[in-house]
Short mmCIF file of C-alpha atoms in Angstrom, two decimals:
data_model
loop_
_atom_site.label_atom_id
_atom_site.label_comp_id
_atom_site.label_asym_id
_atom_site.label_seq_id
_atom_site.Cartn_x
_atom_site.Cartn_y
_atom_site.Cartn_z
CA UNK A 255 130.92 47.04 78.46
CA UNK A 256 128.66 49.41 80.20
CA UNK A 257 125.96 48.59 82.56
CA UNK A 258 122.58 48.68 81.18
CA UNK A 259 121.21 51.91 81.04
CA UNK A 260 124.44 54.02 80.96
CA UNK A 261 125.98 55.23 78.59
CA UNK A 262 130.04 55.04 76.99
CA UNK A 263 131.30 58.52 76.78
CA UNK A 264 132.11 59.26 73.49
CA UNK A 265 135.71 59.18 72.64
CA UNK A 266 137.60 63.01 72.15
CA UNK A 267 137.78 64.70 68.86
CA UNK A 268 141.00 65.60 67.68
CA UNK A 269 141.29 68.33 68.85
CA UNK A 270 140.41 67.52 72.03
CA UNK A 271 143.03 65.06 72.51
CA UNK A 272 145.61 67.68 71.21
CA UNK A 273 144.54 69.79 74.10
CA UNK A 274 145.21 67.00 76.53
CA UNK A 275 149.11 66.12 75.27
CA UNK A 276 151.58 68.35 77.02
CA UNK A 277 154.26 70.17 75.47
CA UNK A 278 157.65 68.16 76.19
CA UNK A 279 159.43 71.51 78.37
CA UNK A 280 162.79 69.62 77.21
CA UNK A 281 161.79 70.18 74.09
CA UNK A 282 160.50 73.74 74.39
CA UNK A 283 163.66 75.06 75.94
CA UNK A 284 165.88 73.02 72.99
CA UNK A 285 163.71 75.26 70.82
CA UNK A 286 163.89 78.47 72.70
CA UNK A 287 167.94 78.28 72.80
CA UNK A 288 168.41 77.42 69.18
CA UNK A 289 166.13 80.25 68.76
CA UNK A 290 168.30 83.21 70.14
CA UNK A 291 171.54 80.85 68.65
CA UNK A 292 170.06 81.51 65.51
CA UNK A 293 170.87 85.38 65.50
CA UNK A 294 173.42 86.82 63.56
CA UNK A 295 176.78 87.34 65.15
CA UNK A 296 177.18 90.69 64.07
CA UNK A 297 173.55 91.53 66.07
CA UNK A 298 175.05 89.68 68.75
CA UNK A 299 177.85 92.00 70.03
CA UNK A 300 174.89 94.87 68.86
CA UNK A 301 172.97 93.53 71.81
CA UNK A 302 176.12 92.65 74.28
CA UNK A 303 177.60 96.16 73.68
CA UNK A 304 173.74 98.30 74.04
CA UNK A 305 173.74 96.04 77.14
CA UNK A 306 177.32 96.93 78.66
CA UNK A 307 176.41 100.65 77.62
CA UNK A 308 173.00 100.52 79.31
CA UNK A 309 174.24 101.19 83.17
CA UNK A 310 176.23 97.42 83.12
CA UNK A 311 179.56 99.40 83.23
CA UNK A 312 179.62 98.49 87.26
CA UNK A 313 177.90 95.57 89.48
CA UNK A 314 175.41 94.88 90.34
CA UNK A 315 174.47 95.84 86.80
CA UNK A 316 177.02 94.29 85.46
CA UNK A 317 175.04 90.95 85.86
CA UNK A 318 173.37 91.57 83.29
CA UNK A 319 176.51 91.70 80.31
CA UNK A 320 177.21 88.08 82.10
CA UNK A 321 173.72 86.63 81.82
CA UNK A 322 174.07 87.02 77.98
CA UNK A 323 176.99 85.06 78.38
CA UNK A 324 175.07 82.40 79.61
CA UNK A 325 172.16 82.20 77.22
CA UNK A 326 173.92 79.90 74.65
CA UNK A 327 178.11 79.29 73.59
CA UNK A 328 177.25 81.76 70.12
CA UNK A 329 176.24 84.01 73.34
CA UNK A 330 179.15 83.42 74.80
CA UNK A 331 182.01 83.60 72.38
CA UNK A 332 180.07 87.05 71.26
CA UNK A 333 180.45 88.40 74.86
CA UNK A 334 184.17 87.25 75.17
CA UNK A 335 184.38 89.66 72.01
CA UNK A 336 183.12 92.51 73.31
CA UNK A 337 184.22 92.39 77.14
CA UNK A 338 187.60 93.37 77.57
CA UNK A 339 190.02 91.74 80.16
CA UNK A 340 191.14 94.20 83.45
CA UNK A 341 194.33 95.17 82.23
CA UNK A 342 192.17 97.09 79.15
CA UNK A 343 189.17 98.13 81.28
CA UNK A 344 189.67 97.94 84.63
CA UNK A 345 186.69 95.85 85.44
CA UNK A 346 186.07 92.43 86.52
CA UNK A 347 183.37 90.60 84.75
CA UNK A 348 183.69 86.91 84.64
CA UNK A 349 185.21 84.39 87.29
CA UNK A 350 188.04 84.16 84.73
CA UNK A 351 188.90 87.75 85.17
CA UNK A 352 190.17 86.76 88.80
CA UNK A 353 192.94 85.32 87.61
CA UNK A 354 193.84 88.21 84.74
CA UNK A 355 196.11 90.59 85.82
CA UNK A 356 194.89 94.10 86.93
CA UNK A 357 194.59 97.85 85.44
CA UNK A 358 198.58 99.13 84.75
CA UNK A 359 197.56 102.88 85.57
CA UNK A 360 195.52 102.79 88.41
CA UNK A 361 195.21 100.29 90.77
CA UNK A 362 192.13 97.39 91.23
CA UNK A 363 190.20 98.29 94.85
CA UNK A 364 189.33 95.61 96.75
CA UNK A 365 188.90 94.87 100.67
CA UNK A 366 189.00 91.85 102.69
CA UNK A 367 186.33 90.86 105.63
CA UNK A 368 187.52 88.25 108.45
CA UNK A 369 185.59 86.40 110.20
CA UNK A 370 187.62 85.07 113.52
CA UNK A 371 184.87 82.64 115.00
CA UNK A 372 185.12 79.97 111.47
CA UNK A 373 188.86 81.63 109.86
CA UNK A 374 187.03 82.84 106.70
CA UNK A 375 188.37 85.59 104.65
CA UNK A 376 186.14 86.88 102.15
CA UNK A 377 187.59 89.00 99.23
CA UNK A 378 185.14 91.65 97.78
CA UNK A 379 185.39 94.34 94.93
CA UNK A 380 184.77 97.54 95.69
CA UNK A 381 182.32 100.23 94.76
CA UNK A 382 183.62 103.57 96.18
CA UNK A 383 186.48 104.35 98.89
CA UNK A 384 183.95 104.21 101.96
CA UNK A 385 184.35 101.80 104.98
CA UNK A 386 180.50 100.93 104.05
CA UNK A 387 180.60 99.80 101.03
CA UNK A 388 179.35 96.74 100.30
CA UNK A 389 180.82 95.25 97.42
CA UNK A 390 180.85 92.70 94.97
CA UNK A 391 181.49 89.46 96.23
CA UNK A 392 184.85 87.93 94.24
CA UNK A 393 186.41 84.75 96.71
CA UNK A 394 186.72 83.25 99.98
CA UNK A 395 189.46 81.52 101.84
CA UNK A 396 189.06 79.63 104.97
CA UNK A 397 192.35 78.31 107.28
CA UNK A 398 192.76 74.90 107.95
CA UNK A 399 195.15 73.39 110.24
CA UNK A 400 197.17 70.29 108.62
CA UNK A 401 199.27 68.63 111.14
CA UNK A 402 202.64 71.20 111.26
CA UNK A 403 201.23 73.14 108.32
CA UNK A 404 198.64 75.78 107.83
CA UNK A 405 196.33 76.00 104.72
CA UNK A 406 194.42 78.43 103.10
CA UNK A 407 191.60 77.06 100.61
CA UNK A 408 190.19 80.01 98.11
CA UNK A 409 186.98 79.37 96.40
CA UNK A 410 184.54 80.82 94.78
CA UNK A 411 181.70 79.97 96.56
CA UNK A 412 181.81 80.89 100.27
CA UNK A 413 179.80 78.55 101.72
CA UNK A 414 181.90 75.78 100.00
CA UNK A 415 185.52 75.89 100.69
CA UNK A 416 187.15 72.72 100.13
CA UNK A 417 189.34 71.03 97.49
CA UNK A 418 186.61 68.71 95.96
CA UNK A 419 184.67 71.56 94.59
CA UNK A 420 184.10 72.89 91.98
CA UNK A 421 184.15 76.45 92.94
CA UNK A 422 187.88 75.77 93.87
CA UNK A 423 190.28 78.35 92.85
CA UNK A 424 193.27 77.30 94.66
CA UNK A 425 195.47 77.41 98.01
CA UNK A 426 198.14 78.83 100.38
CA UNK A 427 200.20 77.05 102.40
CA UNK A 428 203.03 77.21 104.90
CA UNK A 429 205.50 76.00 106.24
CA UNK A 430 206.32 74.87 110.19
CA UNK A 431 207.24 78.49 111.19
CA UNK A 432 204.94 80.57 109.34
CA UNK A 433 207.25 82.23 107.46
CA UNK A 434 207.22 80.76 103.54
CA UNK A 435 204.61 80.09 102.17
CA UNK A 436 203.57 78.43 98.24
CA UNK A 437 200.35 79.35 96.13
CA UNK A 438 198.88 76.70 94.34
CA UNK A 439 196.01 77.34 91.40
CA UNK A 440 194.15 74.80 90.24
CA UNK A 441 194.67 75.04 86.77
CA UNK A 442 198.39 74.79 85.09
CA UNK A 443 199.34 78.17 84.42
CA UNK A 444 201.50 76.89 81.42
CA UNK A 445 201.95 74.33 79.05
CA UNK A 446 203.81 71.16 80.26
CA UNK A 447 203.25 72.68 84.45
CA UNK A 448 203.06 69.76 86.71
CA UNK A 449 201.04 69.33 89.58
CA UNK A 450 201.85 68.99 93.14
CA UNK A 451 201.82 65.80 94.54
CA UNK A 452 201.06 66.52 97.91
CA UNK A 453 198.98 64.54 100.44
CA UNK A 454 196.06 66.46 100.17
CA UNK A 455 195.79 67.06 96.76
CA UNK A 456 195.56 63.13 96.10
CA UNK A 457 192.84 63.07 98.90
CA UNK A 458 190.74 65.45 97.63
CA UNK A 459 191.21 65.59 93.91
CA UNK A 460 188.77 62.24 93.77
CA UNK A 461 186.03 64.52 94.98
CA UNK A 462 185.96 66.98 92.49
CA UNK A 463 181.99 66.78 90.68
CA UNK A 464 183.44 67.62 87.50
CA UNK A 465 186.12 65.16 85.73
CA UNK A 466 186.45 68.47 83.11
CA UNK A 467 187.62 70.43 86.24
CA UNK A 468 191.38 69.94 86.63
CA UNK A 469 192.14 68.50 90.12
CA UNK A 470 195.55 68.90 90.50
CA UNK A 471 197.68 71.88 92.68
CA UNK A 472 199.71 73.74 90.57
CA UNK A 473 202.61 75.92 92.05
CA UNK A 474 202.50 79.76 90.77
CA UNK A 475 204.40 81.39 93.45
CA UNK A 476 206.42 81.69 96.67
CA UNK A 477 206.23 84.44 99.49
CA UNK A 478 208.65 84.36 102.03
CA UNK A 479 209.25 86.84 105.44
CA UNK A 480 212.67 87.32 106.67
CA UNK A 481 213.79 85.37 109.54
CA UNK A 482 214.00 87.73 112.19
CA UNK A 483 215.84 85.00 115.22
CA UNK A 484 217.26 88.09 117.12
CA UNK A 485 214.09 90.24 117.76
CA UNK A 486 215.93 93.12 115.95
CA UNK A 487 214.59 96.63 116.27
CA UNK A 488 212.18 97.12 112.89
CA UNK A 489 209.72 96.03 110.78
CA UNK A 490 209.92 92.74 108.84
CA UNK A 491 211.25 92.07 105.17
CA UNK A 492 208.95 90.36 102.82
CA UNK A 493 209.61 88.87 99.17
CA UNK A 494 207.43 87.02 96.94
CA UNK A 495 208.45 84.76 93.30
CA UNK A 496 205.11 84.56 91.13
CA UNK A 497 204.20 83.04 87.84
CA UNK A 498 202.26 85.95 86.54
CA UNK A 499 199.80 85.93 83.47
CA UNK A 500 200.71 87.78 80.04
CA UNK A 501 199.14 91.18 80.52
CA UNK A 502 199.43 90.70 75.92
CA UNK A 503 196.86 87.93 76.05
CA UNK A 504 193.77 88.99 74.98
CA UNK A 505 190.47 87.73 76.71
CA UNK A 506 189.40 85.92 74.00
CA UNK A 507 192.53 83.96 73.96
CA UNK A 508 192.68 83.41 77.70
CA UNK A 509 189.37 81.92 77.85
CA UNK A 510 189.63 79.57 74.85
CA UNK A 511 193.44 78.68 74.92
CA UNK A 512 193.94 75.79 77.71
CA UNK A 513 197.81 76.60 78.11
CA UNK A 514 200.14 79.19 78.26
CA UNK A 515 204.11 79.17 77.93
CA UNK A 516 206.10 80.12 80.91
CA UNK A 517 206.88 83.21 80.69
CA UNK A 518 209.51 83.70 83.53
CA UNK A 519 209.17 84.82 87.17
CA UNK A 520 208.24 87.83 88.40
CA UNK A 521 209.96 89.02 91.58
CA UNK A 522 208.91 90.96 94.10
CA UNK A 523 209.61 92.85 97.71
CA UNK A 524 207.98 95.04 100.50
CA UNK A 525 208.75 98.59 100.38
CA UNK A 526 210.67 99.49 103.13
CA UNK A 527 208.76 101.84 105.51
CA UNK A 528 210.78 104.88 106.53
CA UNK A 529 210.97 105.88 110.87
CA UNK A 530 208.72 108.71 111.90
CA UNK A 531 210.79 110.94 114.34
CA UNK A 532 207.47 112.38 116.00
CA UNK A 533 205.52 109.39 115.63
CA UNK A 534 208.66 107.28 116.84
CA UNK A 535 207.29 104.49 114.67
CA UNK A 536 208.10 103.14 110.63
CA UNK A 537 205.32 104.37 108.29
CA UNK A 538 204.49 103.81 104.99
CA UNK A 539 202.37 106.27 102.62
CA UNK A 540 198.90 104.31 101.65
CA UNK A 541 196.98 107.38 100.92
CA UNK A 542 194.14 107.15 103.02
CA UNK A 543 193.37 103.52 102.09
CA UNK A 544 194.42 102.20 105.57
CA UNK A 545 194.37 103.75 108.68
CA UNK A 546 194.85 101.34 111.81
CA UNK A 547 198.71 100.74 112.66
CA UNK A 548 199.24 97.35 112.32
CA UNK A 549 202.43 94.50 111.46
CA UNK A 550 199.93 93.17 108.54
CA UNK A 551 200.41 95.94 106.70
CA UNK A 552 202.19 96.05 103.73
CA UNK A 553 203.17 97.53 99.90
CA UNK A 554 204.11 95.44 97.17
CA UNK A 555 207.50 97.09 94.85
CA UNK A 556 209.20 95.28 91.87
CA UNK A 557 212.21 93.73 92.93
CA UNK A 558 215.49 92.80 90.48
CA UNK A 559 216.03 89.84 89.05
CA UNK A 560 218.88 87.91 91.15
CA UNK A 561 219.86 86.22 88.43
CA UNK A 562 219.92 89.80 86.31
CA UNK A 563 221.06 92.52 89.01
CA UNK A 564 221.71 95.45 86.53
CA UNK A 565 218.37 95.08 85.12
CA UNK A 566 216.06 98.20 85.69
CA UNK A 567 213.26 98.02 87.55
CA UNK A 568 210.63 100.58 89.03
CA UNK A 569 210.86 100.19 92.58
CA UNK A 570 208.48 102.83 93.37
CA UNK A 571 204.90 101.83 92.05
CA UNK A 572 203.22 99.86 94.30
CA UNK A 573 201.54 96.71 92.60
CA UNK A 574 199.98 95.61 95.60
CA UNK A 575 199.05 97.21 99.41
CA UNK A 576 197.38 95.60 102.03
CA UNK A 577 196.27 96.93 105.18
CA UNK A 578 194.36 96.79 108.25
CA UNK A 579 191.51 99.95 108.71
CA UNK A 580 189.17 98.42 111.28
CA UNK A 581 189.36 95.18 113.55
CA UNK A 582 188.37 92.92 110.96
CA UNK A 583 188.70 94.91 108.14
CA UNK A 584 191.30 95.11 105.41
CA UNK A 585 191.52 96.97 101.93
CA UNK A 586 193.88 94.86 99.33
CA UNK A 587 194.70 97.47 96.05
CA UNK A 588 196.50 95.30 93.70
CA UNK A 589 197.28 96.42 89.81
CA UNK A 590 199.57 94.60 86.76
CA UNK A 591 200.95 91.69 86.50
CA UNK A 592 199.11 90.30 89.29
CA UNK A 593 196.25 89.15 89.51
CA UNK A 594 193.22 89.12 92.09
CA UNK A 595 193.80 85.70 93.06
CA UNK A 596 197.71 86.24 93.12
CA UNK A 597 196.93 89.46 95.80
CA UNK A 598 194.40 87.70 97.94
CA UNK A 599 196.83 84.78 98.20
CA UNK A 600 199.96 87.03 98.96
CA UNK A 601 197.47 88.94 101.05
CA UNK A 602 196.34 86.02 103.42
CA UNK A 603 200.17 84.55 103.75
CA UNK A 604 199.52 88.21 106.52
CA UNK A 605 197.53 86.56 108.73
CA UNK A 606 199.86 84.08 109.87
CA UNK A 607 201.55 83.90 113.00
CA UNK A 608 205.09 83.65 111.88
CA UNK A 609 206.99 82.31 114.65
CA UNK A 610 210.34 82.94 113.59
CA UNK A 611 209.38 87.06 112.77
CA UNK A 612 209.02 90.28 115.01
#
C-alpha cells in the first residue's frame, strides 16, 4: 500500500510492456540462419560463384568464398559445389584442401619460415616469387624432443601445437639417428587404416576438445636418408613411401566421404645432383626458386616400384623441391599426388641432424 498522500504508479499499457521484453538474440540468430537456409540452391552457387568471380580468385580475398561456407551447411554443401579441389584449380581454399593433392601442370608455391629460438616452422602459401612476400598462412610445426626420438607436431593453428588440439593435422617423427623418419595424419587415410599405438598418441589423444575429432596417429608415409657410415665424397640419397590421395576424387566427395580405399604406395627419390667442374660442387637446377647452397636442399622425382621394376615412370618432373634462400628462409614447390601436408612433412624430416649422414 502506498503512504498517504502518494500515489501508485499506474501499471504499463501494452504496449509499453512490449517495449520493455527483449528480443531472445538466440532466437534472433535461429531466425536469421534459417533465413538465408531458406534460399534456393540453384541461387546459392549464383551467389558463391559472383563471389569467387568478384576478386576471391586469390587470398586474402579469397576469405570471402569461405565465409559463405560458413553461414549455414545448405551454404556449405553449395560452396563444396562450386569450389574446385587443387588438382582442378590450383588454389587452396579450405583447411581440407591441405591434404588434396596439388596442380599436375604447374607446381603449388609455398615457403617455409623458421624460427630457431622456440623450433617453429611455419608453412605459408605464396603470392608472387619475391623473398617479401607475405603469404597466406597454411600450418605450423614445432620440434619436440622425446627421449631418443625427435617429433614434429603440424597444426593448424600456430600458437597451438600439440596433439590434444583440435587444430592438429598430424606429425613427423624419427628415429635414434635421424635418418628415417614416419608421417602420421590424424585422420585414416583409408577405410579399415589403423592407428598407431604409440606412447604419445595414448597420452594425448584424451585431450582432444572434440570427441568428433579423430585422435588417433595414422601412418601415411616413410622418408628415409641413406646411411652414409664412411663419410663418402657426395651428397646424400633420399627416398620417401607415401599413401597419397586420389587426384579422381572430387571435392565434394572428399569432404563428405569419411574413408577412402588404399590405393597403393607411391614411391619416391631425390634427384641426383650432377658435379659442377668450375663450381667444384653438385648442383641441382631449381630455377631461381633457391639460391643459398645448402645440404637441405632437395628435388623430389618418381621412383619405380621395387616390387614392379620394368614399370615406367617419369623420373624427370619434380613433384616436390625444397630449398634454403636466406638464413631462415625456405621455398617448398610441391605439385600431384602430394599433398601440402605430405611436402611440409617430407620437407621438415630436412631439418634434422642425421647422425649417421654427410
Amino acid at each position: 500500500m502506498p503512504r498517504d498522500g502518494a500515489q501508485a504508479a499506474p501499471p504499463p499499457e501494452r504496449g509499453e510492456m512490449d517495449e520493455v521484453v527483449e528480443a531472445d538474440p538466440d532466437t534472433e540468430a535461429e531466425d536469421q540462419e534459417e533465413r538465408w537456409a531458406r534460399l534456393l540452391p540453384e541461387l546459392l552457387s549464383d551467389v558463391v560463384r559472383r563471389v569467387e568471380a568478384s576478386g576471391g580468385e586469390r587470398w586474402p580475398a579469397r576469405k570471402d568464398v569461405v565465409s559463405c561456407a560458413c553461414v549455414c551447411r545448405r551454404w556449405r554443401d553449395a560452396a563444396v559445389s562450386v569450389v574446385r579441389p587443387p588438382a582442378e584449380s590450383g588454389k587452396i581454399t579450405f583447411p581440407s584442401s591441405l591434404k588434396q593433392p596439388g596442380p599436375r601442370e604447374r607446381p603449388m608455391q609455398c615457403f617455409i619460415k623458421r624460427n630457431k629460438n622456440n623450433s617453429t616452422f611455419y608453412l605459408y602459401l605464396g603470392f608472387t616469387s619475391s623473398p617479401v612476400d607475405k603469404g597466406k598462412f597454411l600450418m605450423a610445426a614445432r620440434r619436440f624432443r622425446r627421449g631418443p626420438h625427435t617429433e614434429y607436431i603440424i597444426s593448424l593453428d600456430a600458437e597451438d601445437l600439440s596433439q590434444g588440439s583440435n587444430a592438429y593435422m598430424g606429425k613427423l617423427r624419427s628415429d635414434f639417428w635421424g635418418t628415417n623418419f614416419k608421417i602420421y595424419d590424424s585422420k585414416p587415410p583409408y577405410d579399415g587404416a589403423k592407428a598407431s599405438s604409440s606412447r604419445s598418441s595414448r597420452r594425448f589423444g584424451s585431450r582432444r576438445i572434440s570427441p568428433q575429432v579423430s585422435a588417433g596417429n595414422y601412418e601415411v608415409g616413410q622418408v628415409s636418408y641413406k646411411y652414409n657410415l664412411l663419410k663418402s665424397r657426395g651428397p646424400r640419397r633420399m627416398y620417401c613411401t607415401l599413401e597419397c590421395p586420389s587426384a579422381q576424387e572430387t571435392w565434394e566427395n572428399s569432404l563428405k566421404t569419411k574413408f577412402r580405399r588404399p590405393l597403393g604406395p607411391t614411391t619416391l627419390r631425390n634427384k641426383a645432383p650432377r658435379w659442377h667442374e668450375h663450381l667444384q660442387c653438385w648442383c641441382l637446377n631449381f630455377h631461381g626458386r633457391v639460391t643459398v647452397a645448402s645440404v637441405k636442399n632437395f628435388q623430389l622425382v618418381a621412383a619405380a616400384d621395387p616390387s614392379e621394376p620394368t614399370t615406367n615412370v617419369d623420373d624427370e618432373t619434380v613433384l616436390l623441391q625444397f630449398g634454403k634462400v636466406d638464413s631462415d628462409m625456405f621455398t617448398m614447390d610441391y605439385r600431384q599426388p602430394l599433398s601440402a601436408f605430405q611436402a611440409f612433412a617430407i620437407s621438415l624430416s630436412s631439418f634434422g641432424t642425421k647422425l649417421a649422414c654427410e
